[in-house]
Coordinates of C-alpha atoms in Angstrom, one line a residue:
X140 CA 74.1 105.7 21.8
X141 CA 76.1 109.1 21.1
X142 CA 77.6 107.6 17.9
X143 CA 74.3 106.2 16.5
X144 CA 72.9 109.5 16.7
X145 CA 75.6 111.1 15.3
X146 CA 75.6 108.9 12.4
X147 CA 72.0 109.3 12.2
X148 CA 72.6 113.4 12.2
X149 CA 75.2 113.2 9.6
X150 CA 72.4 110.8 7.1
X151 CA 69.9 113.3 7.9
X152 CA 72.1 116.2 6.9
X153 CA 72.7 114.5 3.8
X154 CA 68.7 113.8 3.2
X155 CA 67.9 117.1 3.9
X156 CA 71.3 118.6 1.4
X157 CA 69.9 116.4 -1.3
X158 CA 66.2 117.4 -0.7
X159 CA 67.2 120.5 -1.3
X160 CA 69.8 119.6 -4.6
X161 CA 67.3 117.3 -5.7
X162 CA 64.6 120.0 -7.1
X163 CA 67.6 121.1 -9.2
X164 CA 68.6 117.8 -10.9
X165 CA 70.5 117.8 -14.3
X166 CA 70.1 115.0 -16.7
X167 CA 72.6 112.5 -17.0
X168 CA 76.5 112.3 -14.9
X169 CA 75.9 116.1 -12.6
X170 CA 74.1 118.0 -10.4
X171 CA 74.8 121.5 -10.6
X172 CA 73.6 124.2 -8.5
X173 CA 72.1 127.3 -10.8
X174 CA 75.5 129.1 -10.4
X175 CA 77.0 126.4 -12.5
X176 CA 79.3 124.6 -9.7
X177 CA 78.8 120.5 -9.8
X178 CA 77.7 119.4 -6.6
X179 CA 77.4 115.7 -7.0
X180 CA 79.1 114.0 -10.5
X181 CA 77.9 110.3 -10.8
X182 CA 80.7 107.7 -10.8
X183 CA 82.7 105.2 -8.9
X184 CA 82.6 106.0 -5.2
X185 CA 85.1 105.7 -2.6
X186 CA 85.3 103.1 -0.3
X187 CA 82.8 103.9 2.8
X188 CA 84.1 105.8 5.8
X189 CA 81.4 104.5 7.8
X190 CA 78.2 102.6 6.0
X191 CA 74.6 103.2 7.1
X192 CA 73.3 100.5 9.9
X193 CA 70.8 98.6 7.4
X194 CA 73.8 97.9 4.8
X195 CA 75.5 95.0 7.6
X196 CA 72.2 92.9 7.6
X197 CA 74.0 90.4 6.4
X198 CA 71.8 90.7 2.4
X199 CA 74.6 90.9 0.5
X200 CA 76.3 93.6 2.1
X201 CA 73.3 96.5 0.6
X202 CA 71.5 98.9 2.3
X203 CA 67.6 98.6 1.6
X204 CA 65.9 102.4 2.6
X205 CA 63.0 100.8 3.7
X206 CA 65.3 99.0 6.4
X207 CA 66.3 102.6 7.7
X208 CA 64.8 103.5 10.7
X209 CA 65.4 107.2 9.3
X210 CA 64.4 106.3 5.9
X211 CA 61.7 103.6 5.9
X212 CA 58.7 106.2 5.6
X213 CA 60.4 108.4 3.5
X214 CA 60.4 108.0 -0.6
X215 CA 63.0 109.5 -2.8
X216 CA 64.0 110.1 -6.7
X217 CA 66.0 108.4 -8.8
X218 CA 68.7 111.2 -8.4
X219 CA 68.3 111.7 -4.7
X220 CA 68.6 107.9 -4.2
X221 CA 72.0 108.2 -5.9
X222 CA 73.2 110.7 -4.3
X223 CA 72.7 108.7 -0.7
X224 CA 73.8 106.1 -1.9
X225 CA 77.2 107.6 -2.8
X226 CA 77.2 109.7 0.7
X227 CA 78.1 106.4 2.1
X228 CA 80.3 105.3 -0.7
X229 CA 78.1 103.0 -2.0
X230 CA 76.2 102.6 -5.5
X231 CA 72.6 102.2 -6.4
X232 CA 72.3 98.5 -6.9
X233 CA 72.5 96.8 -9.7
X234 CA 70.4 93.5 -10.1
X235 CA 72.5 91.8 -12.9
X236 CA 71.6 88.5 -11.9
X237 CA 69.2 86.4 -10.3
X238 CA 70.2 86.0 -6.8
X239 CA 70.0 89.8 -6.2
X240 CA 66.6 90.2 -7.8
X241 CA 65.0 87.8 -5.9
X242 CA 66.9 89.2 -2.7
X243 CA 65.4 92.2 -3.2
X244 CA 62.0 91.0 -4.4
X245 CA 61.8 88.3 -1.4
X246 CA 62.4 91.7 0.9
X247 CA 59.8 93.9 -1.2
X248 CA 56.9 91.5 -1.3
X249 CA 57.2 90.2 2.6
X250 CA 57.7 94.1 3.3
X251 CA 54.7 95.4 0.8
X252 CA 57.1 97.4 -0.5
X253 CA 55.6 99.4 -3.6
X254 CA 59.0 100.1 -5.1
X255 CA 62.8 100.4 -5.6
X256 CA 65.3 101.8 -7.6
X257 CA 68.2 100.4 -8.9
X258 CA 71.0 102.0 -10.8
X259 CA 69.4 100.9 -14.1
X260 CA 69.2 104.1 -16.7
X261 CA 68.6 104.5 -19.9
X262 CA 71.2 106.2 -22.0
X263 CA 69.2 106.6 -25.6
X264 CA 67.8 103.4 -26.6
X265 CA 69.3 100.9 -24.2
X266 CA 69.5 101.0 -20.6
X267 CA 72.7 100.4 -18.8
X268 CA 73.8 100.0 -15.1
X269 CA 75.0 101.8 -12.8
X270 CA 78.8 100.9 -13.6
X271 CA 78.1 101.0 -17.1
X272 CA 77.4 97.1 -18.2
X273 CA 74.1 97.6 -20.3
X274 CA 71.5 96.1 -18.3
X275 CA 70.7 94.0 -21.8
X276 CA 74.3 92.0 -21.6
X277 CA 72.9 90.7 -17.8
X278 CA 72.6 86.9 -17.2
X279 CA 68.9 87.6 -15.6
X280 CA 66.5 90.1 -16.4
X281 CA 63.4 91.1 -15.0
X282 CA 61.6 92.9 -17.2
X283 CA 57.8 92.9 -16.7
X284 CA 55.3 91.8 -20.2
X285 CA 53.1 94.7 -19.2
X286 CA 52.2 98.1 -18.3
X287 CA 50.4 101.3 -18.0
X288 CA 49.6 100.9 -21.9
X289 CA 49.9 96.9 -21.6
X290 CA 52.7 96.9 -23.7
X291 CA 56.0 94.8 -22.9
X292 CA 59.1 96.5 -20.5
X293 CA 60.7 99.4 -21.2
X294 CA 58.1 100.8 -23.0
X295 CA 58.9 104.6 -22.0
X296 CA 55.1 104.7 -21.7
X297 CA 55.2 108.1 -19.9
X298 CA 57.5 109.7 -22.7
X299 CA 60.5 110.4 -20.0
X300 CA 60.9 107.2 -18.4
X301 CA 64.6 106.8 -18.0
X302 CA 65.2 104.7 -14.5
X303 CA 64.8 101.3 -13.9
X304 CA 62.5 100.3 -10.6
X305 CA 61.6 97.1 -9.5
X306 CA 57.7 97.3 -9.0
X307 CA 55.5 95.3 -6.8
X308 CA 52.5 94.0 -8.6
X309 CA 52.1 97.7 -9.8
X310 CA 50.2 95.6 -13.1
X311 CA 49.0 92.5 -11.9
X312 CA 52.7 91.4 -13.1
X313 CA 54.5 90.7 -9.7
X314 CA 57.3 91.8 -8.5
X315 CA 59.1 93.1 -12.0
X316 CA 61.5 95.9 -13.5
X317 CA 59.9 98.9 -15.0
X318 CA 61.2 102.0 -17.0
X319 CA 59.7 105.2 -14.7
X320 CA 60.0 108.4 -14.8
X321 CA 63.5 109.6 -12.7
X322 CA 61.2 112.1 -10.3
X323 CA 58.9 109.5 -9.3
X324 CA 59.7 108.9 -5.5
X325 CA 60.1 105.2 -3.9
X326 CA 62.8 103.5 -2.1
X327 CA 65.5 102.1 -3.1
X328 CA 68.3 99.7 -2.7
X329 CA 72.4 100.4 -2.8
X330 CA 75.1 97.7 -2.9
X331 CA 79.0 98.5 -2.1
X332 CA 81.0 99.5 -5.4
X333 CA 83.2 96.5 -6.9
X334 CA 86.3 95.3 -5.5
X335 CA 89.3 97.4 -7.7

């Protein structure tokens, strides 16, 4: 009991830390504070000290927020969900192929889960995951034909839509990736980094 609520202390220092980072967001690899110092740089993580409860539920080894006692009400940005992710060593995920999509869209749509983010970003006109692999090279993607303007996915509808979220029926269009603004809030889903 005494080490669950230690570990759930220690993830809800790190909520609260990156609350407070995450008005303060810089776009693209840092976050730096408005002194200047980088508090969080985006890149491989270390391998896990100790990994959040939901990430041994046996689905692939991820951690789902929405699984999270501490989490599952709670909705985060892009940046913020990053940064947890990497707290525990782990990465956003990245839904390269089939059998993680409909993992996580199994989970979303028996859950009534609105939303998730993934590591997906765009970096000028092409969006690329987390690790760097440009989410068009992937053998599956799950791109929705619609939108807020009925146009096709990514359409960068909102002018500043530079994360990828899997949406749940947001259009009529099932469960599907979107391009959405970074500071929109929602869960979302980490994975463990690759084996080196």
């Amino acid at each position: 009991m005494l080490k669950g609520k230690m570990q759930a202390s220690v993830l809800l220092s790190a909520v609260v830390l990156v609350a407070t980072l995450g008005a303060q967001p810089a776009h693209g690899q840092r976050w730096k504070l408005d002194d200047g110092k980088v508090v969080f740089e985006r890149g491989k993580p270390e391998k896990p000290r100790t990994a959040p409860k939901s990430a041994s539920n046996g689905h692939y080894g991820m951690f789902y927020s929405f699984l999270d006692p501490l989490l599952a009400s709670r909705r985060f940005s892009w940046q913020q969900s990053e940064a947890i992710c990497n707290f525990h060593g782990m990465t956003l995920a990245s839904l390269q192929d089939d059998r993680k999509h409909f993992k996580v869209a199994r989970l979303m749509g028996v859950l009534k889960v609105d939303g998730v983010w993934t590591s997906g970003a765009r970096s000028q006109y092409d969006f690329y995951w987390g690790l760097g692999e440009p989410v068009s090279y992937s053998r599956f993607k799950g791109w929705s034909r619609t939108g807020a303007v009925g146009r096709g996915q990514p359409d960068n509808a909102g002018g500043d839509e530079h994360c990828l979220a899997v949406l749940n029926n947001a259009f009529g269009d099932g469960i599907t990736w979107h391009d959405v603004a970074c500071d929109r809030r929602m869960a979302f889903v980490c994975e463990p980094p690759p084996d080196d």
